[in-house]
Every structure is written in structure tokens, then in C-alpha cells.
mmCIF file of C-alpha atoms in Angstrom:
data_model
loop_
_atom_site.group_PDB
_atom_site.id
_atom_site.type_symbol
_atom_site.label_atom_id
_atom_site.label_comp_id
_atom_site.label_asym_id
_atom_site.label_seq_id
_atom_site.Cartn_x
_atom_site.Cartn_y
_atom_site.Cartn_z
ATOM 1 C CA MET A 16 105.167 102.459 111.479
ATOM 2 C CA PRO A 17 103.248 102.919 108.322
ATOM 3 C CA SER A 18 105.246 102.468 105.035
ATOM 4 C CA ASN A 19 105.881 105.271 102.676
ATOM 5 C CA PRO A 20 103.792 105.725 99.672
ATOM 6 C CA ASP A 21 105.235 104.719 96.296
ATOM 7 C CA VAL A 22 105.919 107.498 93.757
ATOM 8 C CA ILE A 23 104.692 105.992 90.351
ATOM 9 C CA LEU A 24 105.269 107.345 87.045
ATOM 10 C CA ASN A 25 102.127 106.409 85.136
ATOM 11 C CA SER A 26 103.025 107.709 81.811
ATOM 12 C CA ILE A 27 105.635 109.777 79.945
ATOM 13 C CA ASP A 28 105.533 111.825 76.618
ATOM 14 C CA ILE A 29 108.792 112.500 75.036
ATOM 15 C CA LEU A 30 109.600 114.725 72.161
ATOM 16 C CA ASN A 31 113.126 115.081 70.721
ATOM 17 C CA PHE A 32 115.102 113.712 73.615
ATOM 18 C CA LYS A 33 118.320 112.240 72.299
ATOM 19 C CA ASN A 34 117.543 109.562 69.775
ATOM 20 C CA ILE A 35 113.808 109.369 70.876
ATOM 21 C CA ALA A 36 111.931 111.414 68.286
ATOM 22 C CA SER A 37 108.404 110.980 69.854
ATOM 23 C CA ALA A 38 107.003 108.516 72.265
ATOM 24 C CA THR A 39 104.047 108.132 74.484
ATOM 25 C CA LEU A 40 104.393 105.385 76.972
ATOM 26 C CA GLU A 41 102.428 103.861 79.896
ATOM 27 C CA PHE A 42 104.290 101.963 82.623
ATOM 28 C CA SER A 43 103.465 99.138 85.204
ATOM 29 C CA ASN A 44 103.541 100.299 88.689
ATOM 30 C CA GLY A 45 105.944 97.486 89.557
ATOM 31 C CA VAL A 46 108.804 96.229 87.368
ATOM 32 C CA ASN A 47 109.334 97.665 83.970
ATOM 33 C CA CYS A 48 111.866 95.868 81.676
ATOM 34 C CA LEU A 49 113.432 97.393 78.512
ATOM 35 C CA LEU A 50 115.037 94.973 76.036
ATOM 36 C CA GLY A 51 117.159 96.074 73.199
ATOM 37 C CA MET A 52 120.723 96.061 71.738
ATOM 38 C CA ASN A 53 123.209 98.786 72.761
ATOM 39 C CA GLY A 54 122.682 102.269 71.395
ATOM 40 C CA MET A 55 118.895 101.683 70.663
ATOM 41 C CA GLY A 56 117.515 104.198 73.304
ATOM 42 C CA LYS A 57 117.078 102.103 76.506
ATOM 43 C CA SER A 58 119.276 104.267 78.591
ATOM 44 C CA ASN A 59 117.856 107.269 76.976
ATOM 45 C CA LEU A 60 114.455 106.538 78.267
ATOM 46 C CA LEU A 61 115.900 106.117 81.724
ATOM 47 C CA GLU A 62 117.755 109.445 81.136
ATOM 48 C CA ALA A 63 114.414 111.176 80.277
ATOM 49 C CA ILE A 64 112.829 109.626 83.560
ATOM 50 C CA HIS A 65 115.666 111.004 85.527
ATOM 51 C CA PHE A 66 115.379 114.440 83.818
ATOM 52 C CA LEU A 67 111.878 114.644 84.889
ATOM 53 C CA CYS A 68 112.608 113.807 88.641
ATOM 54 C CA MET A 69 115.923 115.961 88.840
ATOM 55 C CA ALA A 70 115.640 118.442 85.994
ATOM 56 C CA ARG A 71 119.078 117.098 84.816
ATOM 57 C CA PRO A 72 120.277 113.992 83.120
ATOM 58 C CA MET A 73 121.865 110.993 84.685
ATOM 59 C CA ASN A 74 125.178 111.840 83.036
ATOM 60 C CA PRO A 75 127.026 115.258 83.042
ATOM 61 C CA LEU A 76 125.928 116.591 79.785
ATOM 62 C CA PRO A 77 125.214 120.121 78.498
ATOM 63 C CA ASP A 78 121.485 120.770 78.276
ATOM 64 C CA ASN A 79 121.619 121.237 74.435
ATOM 65 C CA ALA A 80 123.262 117.780 73.921
ATOM 66 C CA LEU A 81 119.973 116.161 75.128
ATOM 67 C CA ILE A 82 118.167 117.582 72.135
ATOM 68 C CA ARG A 83 117.740 115.284 69.240
ATOM 69 C CA HIS A 84 120.125 116.160 66.452
ATOM 70 C CA GLY A 85 118.745 118.622 63.877
ATOM 71 C CA GLU A 86 115.885 119.845 66.232
ATOM 72 C CA GLU A 87 115.697 123.004 68.309
ATOM 73 C CA MET A 88 113.919 121.911 71.417
ATOM 74 C CA LEU A 89 112.802 119.015 73.602
ATOM 75 C CA ILE A 90 109.826 118.229 76.011
ATOM 76 C CA VAL A 91 109.437 115.517 78.450
ATOM 77 C CA LYS A 92 106.211 115.385 80.293
ATOM 78 C CA GLY A 93 105.376 112.790 82.967
ATOM 79 C CA ASN A 94 102.262 111.923 84.949
ATOM 80 C CA PHE A 95 103.159 110.997 88.483
ATOM 81 C CA ALA A 96 100.860 109.466 91.181
ATOM 82 C CA SER A 97 101.320 107.755 94.527
ATOM 83 C CA ASP A 98 99.336 105.175 96.257
ATOM 84 C CA SER A 99 98.212 107.926 98.675
ATOM 85 C CA GLY A 100 96.268 109.484 96.040
ATOM 86 C CA ASN A 101 98.312 112.528 95.001
ATOM 87 C CA ALA A 102 98.949 113.253 91.292
ATOM 88 C CA ASP A 103 101.065 115.486 89.374
ATOM 89 C CA THR A 104 102.119 116.352 85.847
ATOM 90 C CA ILE A 105 105.624 117.553 85.405
ATOM 91 C CA ALA A 106 106.920 119.093 82.131
ATOM 92 C CA CYS A 107 110.617 119.790 81.650
ATOM 93 C CA GLY A 108 111.770 121.156 78.429
ATOM 94 C CA ILE A 109 114.902 122.746 76.686
ATOM 95 C CA THR A 110 114.928 125.210 73.942
ATOM 96 C CA LYS A 111 118.388 126.156 72.124
ATOM 97 C CA GLY A 112 119.010 129.788 72.872
ATOM 98 C CA LYS A 113 116.424 130.095 75.690
ATOM 99 C CA GLY A 114 117.408 127.325 78.190
ATOM 100 C CA LYS A 115 115.513 125.159 80.436
ATOM 101 C CA SER A 116 111.932 125.166 81.669
ATOM 102 C CA LEU A 117 110.289 123.141 84.433
ATOM 103 C CA LYS A 118 106.669 123.054 85.204
ATOM 104 C CA ARG A 119 104.446 121.286 87.880
ATOM 105 C CA ASN A 120 100.776 121.070 86.877
ATOM 106 C CA GLY A 121 101.260 123.864 84.418
ATOM 107 C CA LYS A 122 102.917 126.134 86.870
ATOM 108 C CA GLU A 123 106.559 127.324 86.414
ATOM 109 C CA TYR A 124 108.893 126.799 89.379
ATOM 110 C CA ARG A 125 110.496 129.788 90.729
ATOM 111 C CA ARG A 126 113.602 127.842 91.395
ATOM 112 C CA PHE A 127 114.669 124.408 90.101
ATOM 113 C CA SER A 128 115.828 123.549 93.602
ATOM 114 C CA GLU A 129 112.094 123.508 94.679
ATOM 115 C CA HIS A 130 111.675 120.466 92.526
ATOM 116 C CA ILE A 131 114.564 118.424 94.043
ATOM 117 C CA GLY A 132 113.354 115.645 96.223
ATOM 118 C CA ARG A 133 109.816 115.773 95.169
ATOM 119 C CA TYR A 134 110.013 112.700 93.159
ATOM 120 C CA PRO A 135 113.051 110.858 94.858
ATOM 121 C CA ILE A 136 114.916 108.602 92.294
ATOM 122 C CA VAL A 137 118.065 106.223 92.456
ATOM 123 C CA THR A 138 119.830 105.185 89.349
ATOM 124 C CA VAL A 139 122.481 102.576 88.780
ATOM 125 C CA THR A 140 124.366 102.984 85.571
ATOM 126 C CA PRO A 141 127.494 101.485 83.890
ATOM 127 C CA GLY A 142 129.504 104.705 84.663
ATOM 128 C CA ASP A 143 128.953 104.158 88.530
ATOM 129 C CA SER A 144 132.293 102.500 88.579
ATOM 130 C CA MET A 145 133.549 105.947 88.377
ATOM 131 C CA LEU A 146 132.311 106.547 91.774
ATOM 132 C CA ILE A 147 135.084 104.434 93.043
ATOM 133 C CA SER A 148 137.721 104.778 90.400
ATOM 134 C CA GLY A 149 137.196 108.336 89.476
ATOM 135 C CA ALA A 150 138.169 111.598 91.033
ATOM 136 C CA ALA A 151 136.908 112.821 94.285
ATOM 137 C CA GLU A 152 134.559 115.098 92.551
ATOM 138 C CA GLU A 153 132.436 112.284 91.412
ATOM 139 C CA ARG A 154 131.968 111.184 95.001
ATOM 140 C CA ARG A 155 131.133 114.687 96.294
ATOM 141 C CA LYS A 156 128.454 115.113 93.566
ATOM 142 C CA LEU A 157 127.006 111.637 94.568
ATOM 143 C CA MET A 158 126.828 112.987 98.257
ATOM 144 C CA ASP A 159 125.317 116.278 97.170
ATOM 145 C CA MET A 160 122.722 114.769 94.892
ATOM 146 C CA VAL A 161 121.499 112.156 97.317
ATOM 147 C CA ILE A 162 121.453 114.422 100.512
ATOM 148 C CA SER A 163 119.746 117.250 98.583
ATOM 149 C CA GLN A 164 116.887 114.907 97.585
ATOM 150 C CA ALA A 165 116.183 114.494 101.337
ATOM 151 C CA ASP A 166 117.220 117.709 102.929
ATOM 152 C CA ALA A 167 116.137 121.065 101.446
ATOM 153 C CA GLU A 168 118.351 123.149 104.014
ATOM 154 C CA TYR A 169 121.490 121.126 102.845
ATOM 155 C CA LEU A 170 120.734 122.099 99.346
ATOM 156 C CA ALA A 171 120.285 125.799 100.192
ATOM 157 C CA GLN A 172 123.647 125.743 102.242
ATOM 158 C CA LEU A 173 125.422 124.038 99.433
ATOM 159 C CA ILE A 174 124.280 126.791 96.938
ATOM 160 C CA ARG A 175 125.324 129.390 99.334
ATOM 161 C CA TYR A 176 128.685 127.892 99.808
ATOM 162 C CA ASN A 177 129.431 127.367 96.085
ATOM 163 C CA ARG A 178 128.437 131.050 95.326
ATOM 164 C CA SER A 179 130.513 132.369 98.130
ATOM 165 C CA LEU A 180 133.425 130.178 97.144
ATOM 166 C CA GLU A 181 133.219 131.487 93.487
ATOM 167 C CA SER A 182 133.206 134.940 94.906
ATOM 168 C CA ARG A 183 136.186 134.495 96.896
ATOM 169 C CA ASN A 184 138.120 132.660 93.944
ATOM 170 C CA ARG A 185 137.194 135.616 91.661
ATOM 171 C CA MET A 186 138.813 138.043 94.297
ATOM 172 C CA LEU A 187 142.012 135.892 94.667
ATOM 173 C CA ARG A 188 142.318 135.734 90.848
ATOM 174 C CA ALA A 189 141.868 139.523 90.660
ATOM 175 C CA GLY A 190 144.414 140.138 93.397
ATOM 176 C CA VAL A 191 142.025 141.823 95.838
ATOM 177 C CA ARG A 192 143.672 142.456 99.082
ATOM 178 C CA ASP A 193 140.709 144.132 101.128
ATOM 179 C CA ALA A 194 140.563 142.341 104.414
ATOM 180 C CA LEU A 195 136.993 143.398 105.237
ATOM 181 C CA LEU A 196 135.784 142.296 101.838
ATOM 182 C CA PHE A 197 137.241 138.903 102.294
ATOM 183 C CA GLU A 198 135.857 138.705 105.686
ATOM 184 C CA SER A 199 132.288 139.272 104.357
ATOM 185 C CA VAL A 200 132.542 136.721 101.658
ATOM 186 C CA GLU A 201 134.261 134.081 103.826
ATOM 187 C CA ALA A 202 131.477 134.457 106.354
ATOM 188 C CA GLY A 203 129.223 132.793 103.989
ATOM 189 C CA ILE A 204 131.609 130.079 103.342
ATOM 190 C CA ILE A 205 132.378 129.277 107.008
ATOM 191 C CA ASP A 206 128.574 129.181 108.044
ATOM 192 C CA ALA A 207 127.530 127.002 105.030
ATOM 193 C CA ALA A 208 130.682 124.683 105.503
ATOM 194 C CA ALA A 209 129.608 123.823 109.032
ATOM 195 C CA VAL A 210 126.164 122.628 107.976
ATOM 196 C CA ILE A 211 127.442 120.768 104.993
ATOM 197 C CA PHE A 212 130.115 119.009 107.019
ATOM 198 C CA ALA A 213 127.823 117.851 109.780
ATOM 199 C CA THR A 214 125.246 116.694 107.361
ATOM 200 C CA ARG A 215 127.647 114.797 105.123
ATOM 201 C CA GLU A 216 129.317 113.186 108.263
ATOM 202 C CA LYS A 217 125.810 112.074 109.622
ATOM 203 C CA TRP A 218 124.910 110.613 106.088
ATOM 204 C CA ILE A 219 128.006 108.624 105.662
ATOM 205 C CA THR A 220 127.567 107.278 109.354
ATOM 206 C CA THR A 221 123.954 106.238 108.456
ATOM 207 C CA ILE A 222 124.645 104.731 105.074
ATOM 208 C CA ALA A 223 127.997 102.904 105.846
ATOM 209 C CA PRO A 224 126.360 99.793 107.589
ATOM 210 C CA LYS A 225 123.667 99.664 104.920
ATOM 211 C CA VAL A 226 126.493 99.581 102.165
ATOM 212 C CA GLU A 227 128.465 97.082 103.926
ATOM 213 C CA ASP A 228 125.354 94.624 104.617
ATOM 214 C CA CYS A 229 124.248 94.928 100.978
ATOM 215 C CA TYR A 230 127.680 94.243 99.609
ATOM 216 C CA ALA A 231 128.015 91.148 101.813
ATOM 217 C CA ARG A 232 124.625 89.772 100.382
ATOM 218 C CA LEU A 233 125.456 90.592 96.749
ATOM 219 C CA SER A 234 128.954 89.061 96.982
ATOM 220 C CA GLY A 235 127.767 85.997 98.833
ATOM 221 C CA GLN A 236 129.645 87.130 101.919
ATOM 222 C CA ARG A 237 132.960 86.658 99.979
ATOM 223 C CA GLU A 238 134.350 89.868 100.887
ATOM 224 C CA ARG A 239 134.040 92.822 103.483
ATOM 225 C CA VAL A 240 133.932 96.462 102.438
ATOM 226 C CA GLU A 241 134.049 99.726 104.523
ATOM 227 C CA ILE A 242 133.165 103.336 103.608
ATOM 228 C CA ALA A 243 134.306 106.375 105.479
ATOM 229 C CA TYR A 244 134.140 110.237 105.152
ATOM 230 C CA ALA A 245 137.269 112.054 104.383
ATOM 231 C CA SER A 246 137.274 115.773 105.085
ATOM 232 C CA GLN A 247 139.787 118.472 106.063
ATOM 233 C CA LEU A 248 137.187 119.786 108.546
ATOM 234 C CA LYS A 249 137.627 116.799 110.724
ATOM 235 C CA GLY A 250 140.882 118.330 111.984
ATOM 236 C CA LYS A 251 140.252 121.969 111.642
ATOM 237 C CA SER A 252 137.265 124.502 111.235
ATOM 238 C CA MET A 253 136.656 126.046 107.766
ATOM 239 C CA ALA A 254 137.732 129.438 109.351
ATOM 240 C CA GLU A 255 141.080 127.817 110.483
ATOM 241 C CA LEU A 256 141.705 126.399 107.001
ATOM 242 C CA LEU A 257 141.038 129.689 105.183
ATOM 243 C CA GLU A 258 143.264 131.892 107.482
ATOM 244 C CA GLU A 259 146.326 129.358 107.297
ATOM 245 C CA ARG A 260 146.121 129.163 103.505
ATOM 246 C CA ARG A 261 145.400 132.844 102.697
ATOM 247 C CA GLN A 262 148.825 133.579 101.318
ATOM 248 C CA LYS A 263 148.922 130.256 99.455
ATOM 249 C CA ASP A 264 145.485 130.786 97.967
ATOM 250 C CA ALA A 265 146.447 134.443 96.796
ATOM 251 C CA ILE A 266 149.400 132.851 94.831
ATOM 252 C CA LEU A 267 147.353 129.904 93.542
ATOM 253 C CA GLY A 268 144.283 132.102 92.589
ATOM 254 C CA TYR A 269 141.754 129.768 94.159
ATOM 255 C CA THR A 270 140.677 128.272 97.532
ATOM 256 C CA SER A 271 142.816 125.240 98.149
ATOM 257 C CA ALA A 272 141.109 123.823 101.299
ATOM 258 C CA GLY A 273 137.633 123.383 102.412
ATOM 259 C CA ILE A 274 134.582 121.317 102.014
ATOM 260 C CA HIS A 275 134.794 121.304 98.303
ATOM 261 C CA ARG A 276 137.828 118.936 98.752
ATOM 262 C CA ASP A 277 135.815 116.160 100.602
ATOM 263 C CA ASP A 278 136.015 112.610 99.567
ATOM 264 C CA ILE A 279 134.731 109.119 100.394
ATOM 265 C CA ASP A 280 137.170 106.350 101.242
ATOM 266 C CA THR A 281 136.234 102.800 100.080
ATOM 267 C CA ARG A 282 138.043 99.805 101.404
ATOM 268 C CA LEU A 283 137.864 96.164 100.358
ATOM 269 C CA ASP A 284 139.062 93.582 103.145
ATOM 270 C CA GLY A 285 141.219 96.663 104.513
ATOM 271 C CA TYR A 286 142.573 97.505 101.184
ATOM 272 C CA SER A 287 141.821 100.458 98.792
ATOM 273 C CA LEU A 288 138.976 99.418 96.607
ATOM 274 C CA ARG A 289 139.959 101.930 94.040
ATOM 275 C CA LYS A 290 143.518 100.493 93.665
ATOM 276 C CA LEU A 291 142.994 96.782 94.169
ATOM 277 C CA GLY A 292 139.368 95.989 93.313
ATOM 278 C CA SER A 293 138.394 93.950 90.281
ATOM 279 C CA GLN A 294 135.890 95.166 87.791
ATOM 280 C CA GLY A 295 133.334 92.924 89.414
ATOM 281 C CA GLN A 296 133.994 94.004 92.908
ATOM 282 C CA VAL A 297 133.951 97.720 91.800
ATOM 283 C CA LYS A 298 130.622 97.263 90.107
ATOM 284 C CA THR A 299 129.199 95.231 92.942
ATOM 285 C CA PHE A 300 130.135 97.929 95.443
ATOM 286 C CA ALA A 301 128.558 100.625 93.226
ATOM 287 C CA ILE A 302 125.298 98.635 93.140
ATOM 288 C CA ALA A 303 125.377 98.079 96.909
ATOM 289 C CA LEU A 304 125.965 101.856 97.283
ATOM 290 C CA ARG A 305 122.999 102.731 95.161
ATOM 291 C CA LEU A 306 120.796 100.234 96.856
ATOM 292 C CA ALA A 307 121.811 101.729 100.213
ATOM 293 C CA ILE A 308 121.036 104.976 98.995
ATOM 294 C CA PHE A 309 117.564 103.793 98.113
ATOM 295 C CA ASP A 310 117.026 102.662 101.603
ATOM 296 C CA PHE A 311 118.250 106.059 102.981
ATOM 297 C CA LEU A 312 115.942 108.100 100.804
ATOM 298 C CA LYS A 313 112.951 105.923 101.575
ATOM 299 C CA GLU A 314 113.703 106.235 105.422
ATOM 300 C CA ALA A 315 114.504 109.975 105.230
ATOM 301 C CA GLY A 316 111.628 111.074 102.877
ATOM 302 C CA ALA A 317 107.831 110.860 102.508
ATOM 303 C CA SER A 318 107.873 108.591 99.314
ATOM 304 C CA THR A 319 109.529 105.470 97.989
ATOM 305 C CA PRO A 320 111.993 106.525 95.302
ATOM 306 C CA LEU A 321 111.741 105.193 91.763
ATOM 307 C CA LEU A 322 114.750 102.733 90.930
ATOM 308 C CA LEU A 323 116.464 102.741 87.475
ATOM 309 C CA LEU A 324 118.830 99.807 86.727
ATOM 310 C CA ASP A 325 120.798 100.375 83.421
ATOM 311 C CA ASP A 326 122.649 97.368 82.382
ATOM 312 C CA ILE A 327 123.622 96.089 85.767
ATOM 313 C CA PHE A 328 124.633 92.539 84.839
ATOM 314 C CA ASP A 329 127.627 93.316 82.595
ATOM 315 C CA LYS A 330 131.146 92.456 84.203
ATOM 316 C CA LEU A 331 129.559 90.289 86.969
ATOM 317 C CA ASP A 332 129.882 86.509 87.520
ATOM 318 C CA SER A 333 126.715 84.417 87.600
ATOM 319 C CA HIS A 334 126.591 84.262 91.349
ATOM 320 C CA ARG A 335 126.571 87.994 91.792
ATOM 321 C CA VAL A 336 123.931 88.339 88.988
ATOM 322 C CA GLU A 337 121.763 85.808 90.961
ATOM 323 C CA ASN A 338 122.199 87.561 94.212
ATOM 324 C CA ILE A 339 121.326 91.032 92.616
ATOM 325 C CA MET A 340 118.360 89.398 91.079
ATOM 326 C CA HIS A 341 117.182 88.024 94.274
ATOM 327 C CA GLU A 342 117.953 91.395 96.096
ATOM 328 C CA VAL A 343 115.782 93.360 93.662
ATOM 329 C CA THR A 344 112.829 90.888 92.946
ATOM 330 C CA GLY A 345 112.725 89.394 96.412
ATOM 331 C CA ASN A 346 112.381 92.513 98.317
ATOM 332 C CA SER A 347 109.184 94.243 99.022
ATOM 333 C CA THR A 348 111.153 97.460 99.907
ATOM 334 C CA PHE A 349 111.161 98.614 96.347
ATOM 335 C CA GLY A 350 108.391 100.401 94.499
ATOM 336 C CA GLN A 351 108.494 101.040 90.664
ATOM 337 C CA ILE A 352 111.527 99.741 88.999
ATOM 338 C CA PHE A 353 112.952 100.246 85.552
ATOM 339 C CA ILE A 354 115.555 97.568 84.230
ATOM 340 C CA THR A 355 117.340 97.624 80.952
ATOM 341 C CA ASP A 356 119.284 94.656 79.514
ATOM 342 C CA THR A 357 120.326 93.347 76.030
ATOM 343 C CA ASN A 358 119.808 89.760 77.348
ATOM 344 C CA ARG A 359 116.214 88.551 77.240
ATOM 345 C CA LYS A 360 116.872 85.635 79.551
ATOM 346 C CA HIS A 361 118.077 88.102 82.174
ATOM 347 C CA LEU A 362 114.956 90.022 82.053
ATOM 348 C CA ASP A 363 112.774 86.931 81.955
ATOM 349 C CA ASP A 364 114.579 85.509 84.885
ATOM 350 C CA ILE A 365 113.881 88.748 86.813
ATOM 351 C CA LEU A 366 110.197 88.805 85.865
ATOM 352 C CA ALA A 367 109.951 85.036 86.850
ATOM 353 C CA GLY A 368 110.601 86.268 90.459
ATOM 354 C CA VAL A 369 108.191 89.152 90.462
ATOM 355 C CA GLU A 370 104.834 88.542 92.193
ATOM 356 C CA GLY A 371 103.354 91.937 91.420
ATOM 357 C CA PRO A 372 102.588 93.907 88.261
ATOM 358 C CA CYS A 373 105.284 93.955 85.494
ATOM 359 C CA ALA A 374 105.857 94.833 81.827
ATOM 360 C CA MET A 375 108.471 94.537 79.085
ATOM 361 C CA LEU A 376 109.244 96.954 76.256
ATOM 362 C CA ASN A 377 111.306 96.162 73.080
ATOM 363 C CA VAL A 378 113.620 99.198 72.264
ATOM 364 C CA LYS A 379 114.831 99.805 68.704
ATOM 365 C CA ASP A 380 116.113 103.033 67.165
ATOM 366 C CA GLY A 381 114.349 105.132 69.662
ATOM 367 C CA ALA A 382 110.967 103.422 69.387
ATOM 368 C CA PHE A 383 109.161 101.238 71.813
ATOM 369 C CA SER A 384 106.748 98.350 71.418
ATOM 370 C CA PRO A 385 105.253 96.175 74.142
ATOM 371 C CA ILE A 386 106.380 92.502 74.641
ATOM 372 C CA ASN A 387 103.918 89.836 75.699
ATOM 373 C CA ILE A 388 105.393 88.137 78.858
ATOM 374 C CA LYS A 389 102.552 86.237 80.233
#
């Protein structure tokens, strides 16, 4: 079976993105290391790359929060290529008072959803521990972001579900009692929920063994993890859930059951990882989950995703750090990689294990300068 072509970000132009006033950068098509102290702009560059690929930042921020302080607009433009010969220029901008624009080769997208999945991307960030310790909403967002990159129909049904759900909630808050009107709105919820449930269930079944195997490698076989899908639709249909909670929902003013209450259960040696896992175990699991997602997207799509690794070594013991380095640099599965760290030795050790092209940039106050590594 032929391997997927790698998506490569050849270069990026940034104007007024967070603390980056202006930057034009060219990248290696292999491993790119970003060195600098905290707060200098390493993560902001990764955020800009994510912004290009997903039309949204890595972190849940309002659009205007991405614009550099004192400025009215931002622009991020990237030149993408693949080893299959395709090339694209993507430009994503935000203007205060006007909103967001997204263009491919100079042509505006009709809908932002058309862009999702064109340039698959996987990020590992310090905030990923919230995927385990945070609210269920964090894990649902993860499922939606990942599956949407591989399945356009899933994204369409998710949009349909959320719109229908909001309509039903507005009716509940307004005290609407028209049964036919509810039936019409709920038809969209029921149909979309069936697709979303089946797709999420299949995704968890696919990714669970990948997570478990990757965690075993990263931890040095010290512990065993499990991941499972938790959904109210495992016991009842969406139609049954809506019907049995109709009176309760009318009192509450919102829809209290459904696919929007789904969760992912994570366990370590049979116990709740969220409740009993150490910081190192939680972070190791989050990294294993993201790397498993990388494998999923590569297998499901037409391209090898970009991989962004932001400050991944913090709170990990030396054995796990070594295992992660080996996982990333000793694996031909990965394509273009971006890694940030405050520690030059960590980055030097990574590059020492890289056989292909690589580069390193120093980052200070939103400015970037090349570092000679060979």
C-alpha cells in the first residue's frame, strides 16, 4: 500500500498575530525546533500554524484576542506543498469589527467547514492535561475536531445537530408547547445524533488500541491504560431520550440528555486516570492520545498530518522523556514536525536522532533567528 504524501508548510508570513509583529519564515520539511524562554512567542508560532490549518487557534480564544495589542487586524499566510506535487497558498485574517476571512489561492471559501481536513494537523500542548482532568466538554471537542478532519459528513451532521439543539433550547426557554413544532426540530436532532453516535463509537474502537500501545511504549511498559466511549445513546435512542425528558427539559429550559453529553472514560491499571493519575501519567496519556490521533488521521486521510509538539517534556521523568524522543525521531511515520522547548539540550538530543532534514530557530520577543546546528 503506498504511503500518504506529507503535507509540508514551506513558509509562513505573519502580521500582528499575538506578540509577533511581523515575520517571514521558511521551514525544513522534516523537524523544526523552536528554542526560547517562556513568553517569547514559540507557542504563538505554533498557534499561527494551527490557525492556518483549522481557521481557529489551538486554545479557546475569541478571534480578536489573537490580534496584536494596539492593532486592528492580523494576517497569517502559509505556502503549503506536498511530496505529490500539489501546492496551495492559504491566507487567514481577522479584522476588528469585520470578522474572519479565509482564502485558498486567493479565492474566499464559501464556508469555513470546507477548509477543515484539507491540511490535517495534530497538536500536543501543555493544556492537554485538561483532556483528562477537565470537563467532558473538553473531550467532546477533541472528538469533534479530530473526526471532522477525516469525515466531512460527520462535520455536516455535527453542525446540523448543534443548530437543531439550539433551536429546541430556545423553544424550551420561551415556553413553547407546540408539539408539531417540537417534532420538526427534534427530527434534525434525532437523525444527526444517530450518525454522530455511530461515528464516535467507531472512532473510539479504532483509536483505543493505538492509545494503549503508545502509552505502553512511552511509559516503558510500567502501566496499562484503557479508553472507552461513554454515551447515553448506548442504552436508548435519541428519540427515547427526548421523549422521556420532555417535561424535565421544559422546567430546566434546555435539553438535558443526548449526544452533547457524551464523554471519554480513561483508566490507568483499572482505576480512574482523572482521579488518581499523577501529573506525569496524565501528561504521558495525553501525548499517547495525540500520537494515536496522528496515526488515525494518517490512515483515514489522503495526507500525513503536521505534528506540533509544544513544551512536551515538562513534568516528565527522564525515562519518559527518552521514550518520547525515540517515539518521535525514531519513527518514519511522522512527516513535518514542529517542537518547542526552553532547554537547548532537549532539542539537540532530538536532532541528534534525526536522519532527515532539520532546522532550529531562536525565539525572542516575537522575533525569530536561525541557529546553526551542524
